[in-house]
Amino acid sequence: MSKQSLREEAERLIRESMEKKTIVIKQGTTRIEAVCGKCGAPNRVQAEKGQTRVKFACKNCGHKQETL
């Protein structure tokens, strides 16, 4: 099967299952990849639904800051 036919088949299956209400789509927490402003270490922060800025402390140096 070609990529186009596989894509169409997947879309058809999704449409059918949504009509049957077997799939429930929920919006959950968002994971933000933040970089420490002091030491530059990467940090992974969880943000609740609707939040844009989250306070966190760097896992390496402990510097308290907010995500953008």
mmCIF file with all atom_site columns, N, CA and C in Angstrom:
data_model
loop_
_atom_site.group_PDB
_atom_site.id
_atom_site.type_symbol
_atom_site.label_atom_id
_atom_site.label_alt_id
_atom_site.label_comp_id
_atom_site.label_asym_id
_atom_site.label_entity_id
_atom_site.label_seq_id
_atom_site.pdbx_PDB_ins_code
_atom_site.Cartn_x
_atom_site.Cartn_y
_atom_site.Cartn_z
_atom_site.occupancy
_atom_site.B_iso_or_equiv
_atom_site.pdbx_formal_charge
_atom_site.auth_seq_id
_atom_site.auth_comp_id
_atom_site.auth_asym_id
_atom_site.auth_atom_id
_atom_site.pdbx_PDB_model_num
ATOM 1   N N  . MET A 1 1  ? 0.839   -1.185 0.000  1.00 0.00 ? 1  MET A N  1
ATOM 2   C CA . MET A 1 1  ? 0.000   0.000  0.000  1.00 0.00 ? 1  MET A CA 1
ATOM 3   C C  . MET A 1 1  ? 0.884   1.250  0.000  1.00 0.00 ? 1  MET A C  1
ATOM 4   N N  . SER A 1 2  ? 0.420   2.267  -0.659 1.00 0.00 ? 2  SER A N  1
ATOM 5   C CA . SER A 1 2  ? 1.176   3.515  -0.704 1.00 0.00 ? 2  SER A CA 1
ATOM 6   C C  . SER A 1 2  ? 0.917   4.330  0.563  1.00 0.00 ? 2  SER A C  1
ATOM 7   N N  . LYS A 1 3  ? 1.742   5.334  0.785  1.00 0.00 ? 3  LYS A N  1
ATOM 8   C CA . LYS A 1 3  ? 1.580   6.187  1.961  1.00 0.00 ? 3  LYS A CA 1
ATOM 9   C C  . LYS A 1 3  ? 0.240   6.908  1.935  1.00 0.00 ? 3  LYS A C  1
ATOM 10  N N  . GLN A 1 4  ? -0.168  7.334  0.752  1.00 0.00 ? 4  GLN A N  1
ATOM 11  C CA . GLN A 1 4  ? -1.442  8.049  0.623  1.00 0.00 ? 4  GLN A CA 1
ATOM 12  C C  . GLN A 1 4  ? -2.616  7.149  0.998  1.00 0.00 ? 4  GLN A C  1
ATOM 13  N N  . SER A 1 5  ? -2.609  5.904  0.550  1.00 0.00 ? 5  SER A N  1
ATOM 14  C CA . SER A 1 5  ? -3.711  4.999  0.881  1.00 0.00 ? 5  SER A CA 1
ATOM 15  C C  . SER A 1 5  ? -3.702  4.646  2.368  1.00 0.00 ? 5  SER A C  1
ATOM 16  N N  . LEU A 1 6  ? -2.514  4.506  2.974  1.00 0.00 ? 6  LEU A N  1
ATOM 17  C CA . LEU A 1 6  ? -2.435  4.256  4.414  1.00 0.00 ? 6  LEU A CA 1
ATOM 18  C C  . LEU A 1 6  ? -2.969  5.445  5.209  1.00 0.00 ? 6  LEU A C  1
ATOM 19  N N  . ARG A 1 7  ? -2.644  6.646  4.759  1.00 0.00 ? 7  ARG A N  1
ATOM 20  C CA . ARG A 1 7  ? -3.127  7.855  5.413  1.00 0.00 ? 7  ARG A CA 1
ATOM 21  C C  . ARG A 1 7  ? -4.645  7.946  5.337  1.00 0.00 ? 7  ARG A C  1
ATOM 22  N N  . GLU A 1 8  ? -5.198  7.661  4.155  1.00 0.00 ? 8  GLU A N  1
ATOM 23  C CA . GLU A 1 8  ? -6.651  7.708  3.987  1.00 0.00 ? 8  GLU A CA 1
ATOM 24  C C  . GLU A 1 8  ? -7.338  6.656  4.857  1.00 0.00 ? 8  GLU A C  1
ATOM 25  N N  . GLU A 1 9  ? -6.760  5.463  4.942  1.00 0.00 ? 9  GLU A N  1
ATOM 26  C CA . GLU A 1 9  ? -7.312  4.397  5.777  1.00 0.00 ? 9  GLU A CA 1
ATOM 27  C C  . GLU A 1 9  ? -7.303  4.808  7.250  1.00 0.00 ? 9  GLU A C  1
ATOM 28  N N  . ALA A 1 10 ? -6.215  5.412  7.709  1.00 0.00 ? 10 ALA A N  1
ATOM 29  C CA . ALA A 1 10 ? -6.125  5.853  9.096  1.00 0.00 ? 10 ALA A CA 1
ATOM 30  C C  . ALA A 1 10 ? -7.155  6.937  9.393  1.00 0.00 ? 10 ALA A C  1
ATOM 31  N N  . GLU A 1 11 ? -7.307  7.889  8.484  1.00 0.00 ? 11 GLU A N  1
ATOM 32  C CA . GLU A 1 11 ? -8.299  8.951  8.675  1.00 0.00 ? 11 GLU A CA 1
ATOM 33  C C  . GLU A 1 11 ? -9.710  8.386  8.714  1.00 0.00 ? 11 GLU A C  1
ATOM 34  N N  . ARG A 1 12 ? -9.988  7.402  7.876  1.00 0.00 ? 12 ARG A N  1
ATOM 35  C CA . ARG A 1 12 ? -11.307 6.774  7.851  1.00 0.00 ? 12 ARG A CA 1
ATOM 36  C C  . ARG A 1 12 ? -11.585 6.060  9.174  1.00 0.00 ? 12 ARG A C  1
ATOM 37  N N  . LEU A 1 13 ? -10.594 5.320  9.668  1.00 0.00 ? 13 LEU A N  1
ATOM 38  C CA . LEU A 1 13 ? -10.768 4.611  10.934 1.00 0.00 ? 13 LEU A CA 1
ATOM 39  C C  . LEU A 1 13 ? -10.976 5.575  12.099 1.00 0.00 ? 13 LEU A C  1
ATOM 40  N N  . ILE A 1 14 ? -10.252 6.666  12.106 1.00 0.00 ? 14 ILE A N  1
ATOM 41  C CA . ILE A 1 14 ? -10.416 7.669  13.165 1.00 0.00 ? 14 ILE A CA 1
ATOM 42  C C  . ILE A 1 14 ? -11.802 8.283  13.099 1.00 0.00 ? 14 ILE A C  1
ATOM 43  N N  . ARG A 1 15 ? -12.242 8.646  11.889 1.00 0.00 ? 15 ARG A N  1
ATOM 44  C CA . ARG A 1 15 ? -13.583 9.222  11.728 1.00 0.00 ? 15 ARG A CA 1
ATOM 45  C C  . ARG A 1 15 ? -14.659 8.271  12.229 1.00 0.00 ? 15 ARG A C  1
ATOM 46  N N  . GLU A 1 16 ? -14.552 6.991  11.846 1.00 0.00 ? 16 GLU A N  1
ATOM 47  C CA . GLU A 1 16 ? -15.547 5.998  12.261 1.00 0.00 ? 16 GLU A CA 1
ATOM 48  C C  . GLU A 1 16 ? -15.561 5.823  13.777 1.00 0.00 ? 16 GLU A C  1
ATOM 49  N N  . SER A 1 17 ? -14.397 5.742  14.398 1.00 0.00 ? 17 SER A N  1
ATOM 50  C CA . SER A 1 17 ? -14.352 5.535  15.846 1.00 0.00 ? 17 SER A CA 1
ATOM 51  C C  . SER A 1 17 ? -14.853 6.767  16.600 1.00 0.00 ? 17 SER A C  1
ATOM 52  N N  . MET A 1 18 ? -14.618 7.971  16.053 1.00 0.00 ? 18 MET A N  1
ATOM 53  C CA . MET A 1 18 ? -15.134 9.171  16.701 1.00 0.00 ? 18 MET A CA 1
ATOM 54  C C  . MET A 1 18 ? -16.647 9.252  16.586 1.00 0.00 ? 18 MET A C  1
ATOM 55  N N  . GLU A 1 19 ? -17.207 8.755  15.488 1.00 0.00 ? 19 GLU A N  1
ATOM 56  C CA . GLU A 1 19 ? -18.659 8.729  15.342 1.00 0.00 ? 19 GLU A CA 1
ATOM 57  C C  . GLU A 1 19 ? -19.292 7.752  16.331 1.00 0.00 ? 19 GLU A C  1
ATOM 58  N N  . LYS A 1 20 ? -18.582 6.643  16.592 1.00 0.00 ? 20 LYS A N  1
ATOM 59  C CA . LYS A 1 20 ? -19.081 5.642  17.540 1.00 0.00 ? 20 LYS A CA 1
ATOM 60  C C  . LYS A 1 20 ? -18.840 6.062  18.985 1.00 0.00 ? 20 LYS A C  1
ATOM 61  N N  . LYS A 1 21 ? -18.084 7.135  19.185 1.00 0.00 ? 21 LYS A N  1
ATOM 62  C CA . LYS A 1 21 ? -17.738 7.638  20.514 1.00 0.00 ? 21 LYS A CA 1
ATOM 63  C C  . LYS A 1 21 ? -16.890 6.644  21.313 1.00 0.00 ? 21 LYS A C  1
ATOM 64  N N  . THR A 1 22 ? -16.085 5.849  20.640 1.00 0.00 ? 22 THR A N  1
ATOM 65  C CA . THR A 1 22 ? -15.196 4.923  21.349 1.00 0.00 ? 22 THR A CA 1
ATOM 66  C C  . THR A 1 22 ? -13.897 5.595  21.757 1.00 0.00 ? 22 THR A C  1
ATOM 67  N N  . ILE A 1 23 ? -13.571 6.712  21.119 1.00 0.00 ? 23 ILE A N  1
ATOM 68  C CA . ILE A 1 23 ? -12.352 7.443  21.450 1.00 0.00 ? 23 ILE A CA 1
ATOM 69  C C  . ILE A 1 23 ? -12.731 8.737  22.162 1.00 0.00 ? 23 ILE A C  1
ATOM 70  N N  . VAL A 1 24 ? -12.095 8.993  23.287 1.00 0.00 ? 24 VAL A N  1
ATOM 71  C CA . VAL A 1 24 ? -12.304 10.230 24.011 1.00 0.00 ? 24 VAL A CA 1
ATOM 72  C C  . VAL A 1 24 ? -10.984 10.983 23.990 1.00 0.00 ? 24 VAL A C  1
ATOM 73  N N  . ILE A 1 25 ? -11.008 12.209 23.496 1.00 0.00 ? 25 ILE A N  1
ATOM 74  C CA . ILE A 1 25 ? -9.802  13.017 23.409 1.00 0.00 ? 25 ILE A CA 1
ATOM 75  C C  . ILE A 1 25 ? -9.807  13.996 24.573 1.00 0.00 ? 25 ILE A C  1
ATOM 76  N N  . LYS A 1 26 ? -8.750  13.922 25.401 1.00 0.00 ? 26 LYS A N  1
ATOM 77  C CA . LYS A 1 26 ? -8.633  14.797 26.561 1.00 0.00 ? 26 LYS A CA 1
ATOM 78  C C  . LYS A 1 26 ? -7.392  15.649 26.408 1.00 0.00 ? 26 LYS A C  1
ATOM 79  N N  . GLN A 1 27 ? -7.451  16.827 26.981 1.00 0.00 ? 27 GLN A N  1
ATOM 80  C CA . GLN A 1 27 ? -6.275  17.676 27.004 1.00 0.00 ? 27 GLN A CA 1
ATOM 81  C C  . GLN A 1 27 ? -5.687  17.595 28.398 1.00 0.00 ? 27 GLN A C  1
ATOM 82  N N  . GLY A 1 28 ? -4.442  17.200 28.474 1.00 0.00 ? 28 GLY A N  1
ATOM 83  C CA . GLY A 1 28 ? -3.798  17.010 29.765 1.00 0.00 ? 28 GLY A CA 1
ATOM 84  C C  . GLY A 1 28 ? -2.706  18.017 30.011 1.00 0.00 ? 28 GLY A C  1
ATOM 85  N N  . THR A 1 29 ? -1.735  17.609 30.795 1.00 0.00 ? 29 THR A N  1
ATOM 86  C CA . THR A 1 29 ? -0.623  18.493 31.122 1.00 0.00 ? 29 THR A CA 1
ATOM 87  C C  . THR A 1 29 ? 0.330   18.601 29.938 1.00 0.00 ? 29 THR A C  1
ATOM 88  N N  . THR A 1 30 ? 1.040   19.699 29.888 1.00 0.00 ? 30 THR A N  1
ATOM 89  C CA . THR A 1 30 ? 2.006   19.962 28.824 1.00 0.00 ? 30 THR A CA 1
ATOM 90  C C  . THR A 1 30 ? 3.410   19.874 29.400 1.00 0.00 ? 30 THR A C  1
ATOM 91  N N  . ARG A 1 31 ? 4.307   19.284 28.662 1.00 0.00 ? 31 ARG A N  1
ATOM 92  C CA . ARG A 1 31 ? 5.700   19.201 29.082 1.00 0.00 ? 31 ARG A CA 1
ATOM 93  C C  . ARG A 1 31 ? 6.487   20.290 28.363 1.00 0.00 ? 31 ARG A C  1
ATOM 94  N N  . ILE A 1 32 ? 7.185   21.102 29.134 1.00 0.00 ? 32 ILE A N  1
ATOM 95  C CA . ILE A 1 32 ? 7.972   22.207 28.584 1.00 0.00 ? 32 ILE A CA 1
ATOM 96  C C  . ILE A 1 32 ? 9.448   21.903 28.791 1.00 0.00 ? 32 ILE A C  1
ATOM 97  N N  . GLU A 1 33 ? 10.223  22.007 27.732 1.00 0.00 ? 33 GLU A N  1
ATOM 98  C CA . GLU A 1 33 ? 11.677  21.847 27.807 1.00 0.00 ? 33 GLU A CA 1
ATOM 99  C C  . GLU A 1 33 ? 12.260  23.237 28.064 1.00 0.00 ? 33 GLU A C  1
ATOM 100 N N  . ALA A 1 34 ? 12.649  23.502 29.310 1.00 0.00 ? 34 ALA A N  1
ATOM 101 C CA . ALA A 1 34 ? 13.179  24.805 29.693 1.00 0.00 ? 34 ALA A CA 1
ATOM 102 C C  . ALA A 1 34 ? 14.689  24.714 29.893 1.00 0.00 ? 34 ALA A C  1
ATOM 103 N N  . VAL A 1 35 ? 15.365  25.826 29.658 1.00 0.00 ? 35 VAL A N  1
ATOM 104 C CA . VAL A 1 35 ? 16.809  25.906 29.860 1.00 0.00 ? 35 VAL A CA 1
ATOM 105 C C  . VAL A 1 35 ? 17.054  26.886 30.997 1.00 0.00 ? 35 VAL A C  1
ATOM 106 N N  . CYS A 1 36 ? 17.906  26.493 31.935 1.00 0.00 ? 36 CYS A N  1
ATOM 107 C CA . CYS A 1 36 ? 18.219  27.336 33.091 1.00 0.00 ? 36 CYS A CA 1
ATOM 108 C C  . CYS A 1 36 ? 18.905  28.620 32.621 1.00 0.00 ? 36 CYS A C  1
ATOM 109 N N  . GLY A 1 37 ? 18.469  29.748 33.166 1.00 0.00 ? 37 GLY A N  1
ATOM 110 C CA . GLY A 1 37 ? 19.057  31.025 32.806 1.00 0.00 ? 37 GLY A CA 1
ATOM 111 C C  . GLY A 1 37 ? 20.404  31.261 33.466 1.00 0.00 ? 37 GLY A C  1
ATOM 112 N N  . LYS A 1 38 ? 20.723  30.486 34.498 1.00 0.00 ? 38 LYS A N  1
ATOM 113 C CA . LYS A 1 38 ? 21.972  30.676 35.220 1.00 0.00 ? 38 LYS A CA 1
ATOM 114 C C  . LYS A 1 38 ? 23.077  29.739 34.721 1.00 0.00 ? 38 LYS A C  1
ATOM 115 N N  . CYS A 1 39 ? 22.784  28.415 34.687 1.00 0.00 ? 39 CYS A N  1
ATOM 116 C CA . CYS A 1 39 ? 23.836  27.459 34.312 1.00 0.00 ? 39 CYS A CA 1
ATOM 117 C C  . CYS A 1 39 ? 23.634  26.854 32.914 1.00 0.00 ? 39 CYS A C  1
ATOM 118 N N  . GLY A 1 40 ? 22.454  27.029 32.302 1.00 0.00 ? 40 GLY A N  1
ATOM 119 C CA . GLY A 1 40 ? 22.214  26.530 30.950 1.00 0.00 ? 40 GLY A CA 1
ATOM 120 C C  . GLY A 1 40 ? 21.806  25.071 30.872 1.00 0.00 ? 40 GLY A C  1
ATOM 121 N N  . ALA A 1 41 ? 21.514  24.456 32.004 1.00 0.00 ? 41 ALA A N  1
ATOM 122 C CA . ALA A 1 41 ? 21.133  23.038 32.022 1.00 0.00 ? 41 ALA A CA 1
ATOM 123 C C  . ALA A 1 41 ? 19.698  22.866 31.509 1.00 0.00 ? 41 ALA A C  1
ATOM 124 N N  . PRO A 1 42 ? 19.432  21.785 30.771 1.00 0.00 ? 42 PRO A N  1
ATOM 125 C CA . PRO A 1 42 ? 18.063  21.532 30.305 1.00 0.00 ? 42 PRO A CA 1
ATOM 126 C C  . PRO A 1 42 ? 17.201  21.009 31.460 1.00 0.00 ? 42 PRO A C  1
ATOM 127 N N  . ASN A 1 43 ? 15.947  21.471 31.516 1.00 0.00 ? 43 ASN A N  1
ATOM 128 C CA . ASN A 1 43 ? 14.996  21.050 32.539 1.00 0.00 ? 43 ASN A CA 1
ATOM 129 C C  . ASN A 1 43 ? 13.684  20.705 31.865 1.00 0.00 ? 43 ASN A C  1
ATOM 130 N N  . ARG A 1 44 ? 13.008  19.690 32.378 1.00 0.00 ? 44 ARG A N  1
ATOM 131 C CA . ARG A 1 44 ? 11.703  19.283 31.852 1.00 0.00 ? 44 ARG A CA 1
ATOM 132 C C  . ARG A 1 44 ? 10.666  19.651 32.913 1.00 0.00 ? 44 ARG A C  1
ATOM 133 N N  . VAL A 1 45 ? 9.718   20.532 32.536 1.00 0.00 ? 45 VAL A N  1
ATOM 134 C CA . VAL A 1 45 ? 8.738   21.061 33.479 1.00 0.00 ? 45 VAL A CA 1
ATOM 135 C C  . VAL A 1 45 ? 7.341   20.707 33.008 1.00 0.00 ? 45 VAL A C  1
ATOM 136 N N  . GLN A 1 46 ? 6.460   20.309 33.938 1.00 0.00 ? 46 GLN A N  1
ATOM 137 C CA . GLN A 1 46 ? 5.061   20.011 33.623 1.00 0.00 ? 46 GLN A CA 1
ATOM 138 C C  . GLN A 1 46 ? 4.222   21.261 33.845 1.00 0.00 ? 46 GLN A C  1
ATOM 139 N N  . ALA A 1 47 ? 3.358   21.600 32.881 1.00 0.00 ? 47 ALA A N  1
ATOM 140 C CA . ALA A 1 47 ? 2.447   22.738 33.002 1.00 0.00 ? 47 ALA A CA 1
ATOM 141 C C  . ALA A 1 47 ? 1.017   22.222 32.903 1.00 0.00 ? 47 ALA A C  1
ATOM 142 N N  . GLU A 1 48 ? 0.175   22.670 33.806 1.00 0.00 ? 48 GLU A N  1
ATOM 143 C CA . GLU A 1 48 ? -1.226  22.269 33.789 1.00 0.00 ? 48 GLU A CA 1
ATOM 144 C C  . GLU A 1 48 ? -1.938  22.916 32.611 1.00 0.00 ? 48 GLU A C  1
ATOM 145 N N  . LYS A 1 49 ? -3.098  22.379 32.278 1.00 0.00 ? 49 LYS A N  1
ATOM 146 C CA . LYS A 1 49 ? -3.909  22.889 31.172 1.00 0.00 ? 49 LYS A CA 1
ATOM 147 C C  . LYS A 1 49 ? -4.254  24.361 31.416 1.00 0.00 ? 49 LYS A C  1
ATOM 148 N N  . GLY A 1 50 ? -3.968  25.208 30.443 1.00 0.00 ? 50 GLY A N  1
ATOM 149 C CA . GLY A 1 50 ? -4.284  26.626 30.535 1.00 0.00 ? 50 GLY A CA 1
ATOM 150 C C  . GLY A 1 50 ? -3.163  27.491 31.080 1.00 0.00 ? 50 GLY A C  1
ATOM 151 N N  . GLN A 1 51 ? -2.119  26.915 31.635 1.00 0.00 ? 51 GLN A N  1
ATOM 152 C CA . GLN A 1 51 ? -1.008  27.698 32.167 1.00 0.00 ? 51 GLN A CA 1
ATOM 153 C C  . GLN A 1 51 ? 0.017   27.953 31.068 1.00 0.00 ? 51 GLN A C  1
ATOM 154 N N  . THR A 1 52 ? 0.569   29.172 31.061 1.00 0.00 ? 52 THR A N  1
ATOM 155 C CA . THR A 1 52 ? 1.595   29.491 30.077 1.00 0.00 ? 52 THR A CA 1
ATOM 156 C C  . THR A 1 52 ? 2.960   29.658 30.736 1.00 0.00 ? 52 THR A C  1
ATOM 157 N N  . ARG A 1 53 ? 2.970   30.135 31.978 1.00 0.00 ? 53 ARG A N  1
ATOM 158 C CA . ARG A 1 53 ? 4.229   30.323 32.702 1.00 0.00 ? 53 ARG A CA 1
ATOM 159 C C  . ARG A 1 53 ? 4.198   29.466 33.958 1.00 0.00 ? 53 ARG A C  1
ATOM 160 N N  . VAL A 1 54 ? 5.278   28.717 34.181 1.00 0.00 ? 54 VAL A N  1
ATOM 161 C CA . VAL A 1 54 ? 5.362   27.805 35.319 1.00 0.00 ? 54 VAL A CA 1
ATOM 162 C C  . VAL A 1 54 ? 6.637   28.096 36.096 1.00 0.00 ? 54 VAL A C  1
ATOM 163 N N  . LYS A 1 55 ? 6.528   28.186 37.419 1.00 0.00 ? 55 LYS A N  1
ATOM 164 C CA . LYS A 1 55 ? 7.710   28.384 38.262 1.00 0.00 ? 55 LYS A CA 1
ATOM 165 C C  . LYS A 1 55 ? 8.382   27.035 38.482 1.00 0.00 ? 55 LYS A C  1
ATOM 166 N N  . PHE A 1 56 ? 9.708   27.029 38.422 1.00 0.00 ? 56 PHE A N  1
ATOM 167 C CA . PHE A 1 56 ? 10.470  25.807 38.662 1.00 0.00 ? 56 PHE A CA 1
ATOM 168 C C  . PHE A 1 56 ? 11.845  26.155 39.187 1.00 0.00 ? 56 PHE A C  1
ATOM 169 N N  . ALA A 1 57 ? 12.515  25.166 39.770 1.00 0.00 ? 57 ALA A N  1
ATOM 170 C CA . ALA A 1 57 ? 13.895  25.314 40.233 1.00 0.00 ? 57 ALA A CA 1
ATOM 171 C C  . ALA A 1 57 ? 14.765  24.402 39.371 1.00 0.00 ? 57 ALA A C  1
ATOM 172 N N  . CYS A 1 58 ? 15.917  24.889 38.960 1.00 0.00 ? 58 CYS A N  1
ATOM 173 C CA . CYS A 1 58 ? 16.834  24.113 38.124 1.00 0.00 ? 58 CYS A CA 1
ATOM 174 C C  . CYS A 1 58 ? 17.267  22.853 38.864 1.00 0.00 ? 58 CYS A C  1
ATOM 175 N N  . LYS A 1 59 ? 17.303  21.735 38.153 1.00 0.00 ? 59 LYS A N  1
ATOM 176 C CA . LYS A 1 59 ? 17.686  20.469 38.793 1.00 0.00 ? 59 LYS A CA 1
ATOM 177 C C  . LYS A 1 59 ? 19.183  20.396 39.085 1.00 0.00 ? 59 LYS A C  1
ATOM 178 N N  . ASN A 1 60 ? 19.996  21.214 38.406 1.00 0.00 ? 60 ASN A N  1
ATOM 179 C CA . ASN A 1 60 ? 21.446  21.203 38.651 1.00 0.00 ? 60 ASN A CA 1
ATOM 180 C C  . ASN A 1 60 ? 21.860  22.197 39.724 1.00 0.00 ? 60 ASN A C  1
ATOM 181 N N  . CYS A 1 61 ? 21.508  23.477 39.539 1.00 0.00 ? 61 CYS A N  1
ATOM 182 C CA . CYS A 1 61 ? 22.010  24.512 40.442 1.00 0.00 ? 61 CYS A CA 1
ATOM 183 C C  . CYS A 1 61 ? 20.961  24.988 41.449 1.00 0.00 ? 61 CYS A C  1
ATOM 184 N N  . GLY A 1 62 ? 19.685  24.649 41.251 1.00 0.00 ? 62 GLY A N  1
ATOM 185 C CA . GLY A 1 62 ? 18.637  25.039 42.188 1.00 0.00 ? 62 GLY A CA 1
ATOM 186 C C  . GLY A 1 62 ? 18.128  26.461 42.015 1.00 0.00 ? 62 GLY A C  1
ATOM 187 N N  . HIS A 1 63 ? 18.535  27.156 40.962 1.00 0.00 ? 63 HIS A N  1
ATOM 188 C CA . HIS A 1 63 ? 18.107  28.531 40.693 1.00 0.00 ? 63 HIS A CA 1
ATOM 189 C C  . HIS A 1 63 ? 16.606  28.555 40.423 1.00 0.00 ? 63 HIS A C  1
ATOM 190 N N  . LYS A 1 64 ? 15.852  29.374 41.179 1.00 0.00 ? 64 LYS A N  1
ATOM 191 C CA . LYS A 1 64 ? 14.388  29.456 41.012 1.00 0.00 ? 64 LYS A CA 1
ATOM 192 C C  . LYS A 1 64 ? 14.079  30.462 39.912 1.00 0.00 ? 64 LYS A C  1
ATOM 193 N N  . GLN A 1 65 ? 13.171  30.045 38.980 1.00 0.00 ? 65 GLN A N  1
ATOM 194 C CA . GLN A 1 65 ? 12.841  30.859 37.822 1.00 0.00 ? 65 GLN A CA 1
ATOM 195 C C  . GLN A 1 65 ? 11.487  30.483 37.267 1.00 0.00 ? 65 GLN A C  1
ATOM 196 N N  . GLU A 1 66 ? 11.074  31.135 36.187 1.00 0.00 ? 66 GLU A N  1
ATOM 197 C CA . GLU A 1 66 ? 9.791   30.888 35.527 1.00 0.00 ? 66 GLU A CA 1
ATOM 198 C C  . GLU A 1 66 ? 10.027  30.597 34.051 1.00 0.00 ? 66 GLU A C  1
ATOM 199 N N  . THR A 1 67 ? 9.194   29.703 33.491 1.00 0.00 ? 67 THR A N  1
ATOM 200 C CA . THR A 1 67 ? 9.309   29.417 32.064 1.00 0.00 ? 67 THR A CA 1
ATOM 201 C C  . THR A 1 67 ? 8.733   30.540 31.246 1.00 0.00 ? 67 THR A C  1
ATOM 202 N N  . LEU A 1 68 ? 9.092   30.609 30.009 1.00 0.00 ? 68 LEU A N  1
ATOM 203 C CA . LEU A 1 68 ? 8.540   31.625 29.097 1.00 0.00 ? 68 LEU A CA 1
ATOM 204 C C  . LEU A 1 68 ? 7.359   31.085 28.352 1.00 0.00 ? 68 LEU A C  1
#
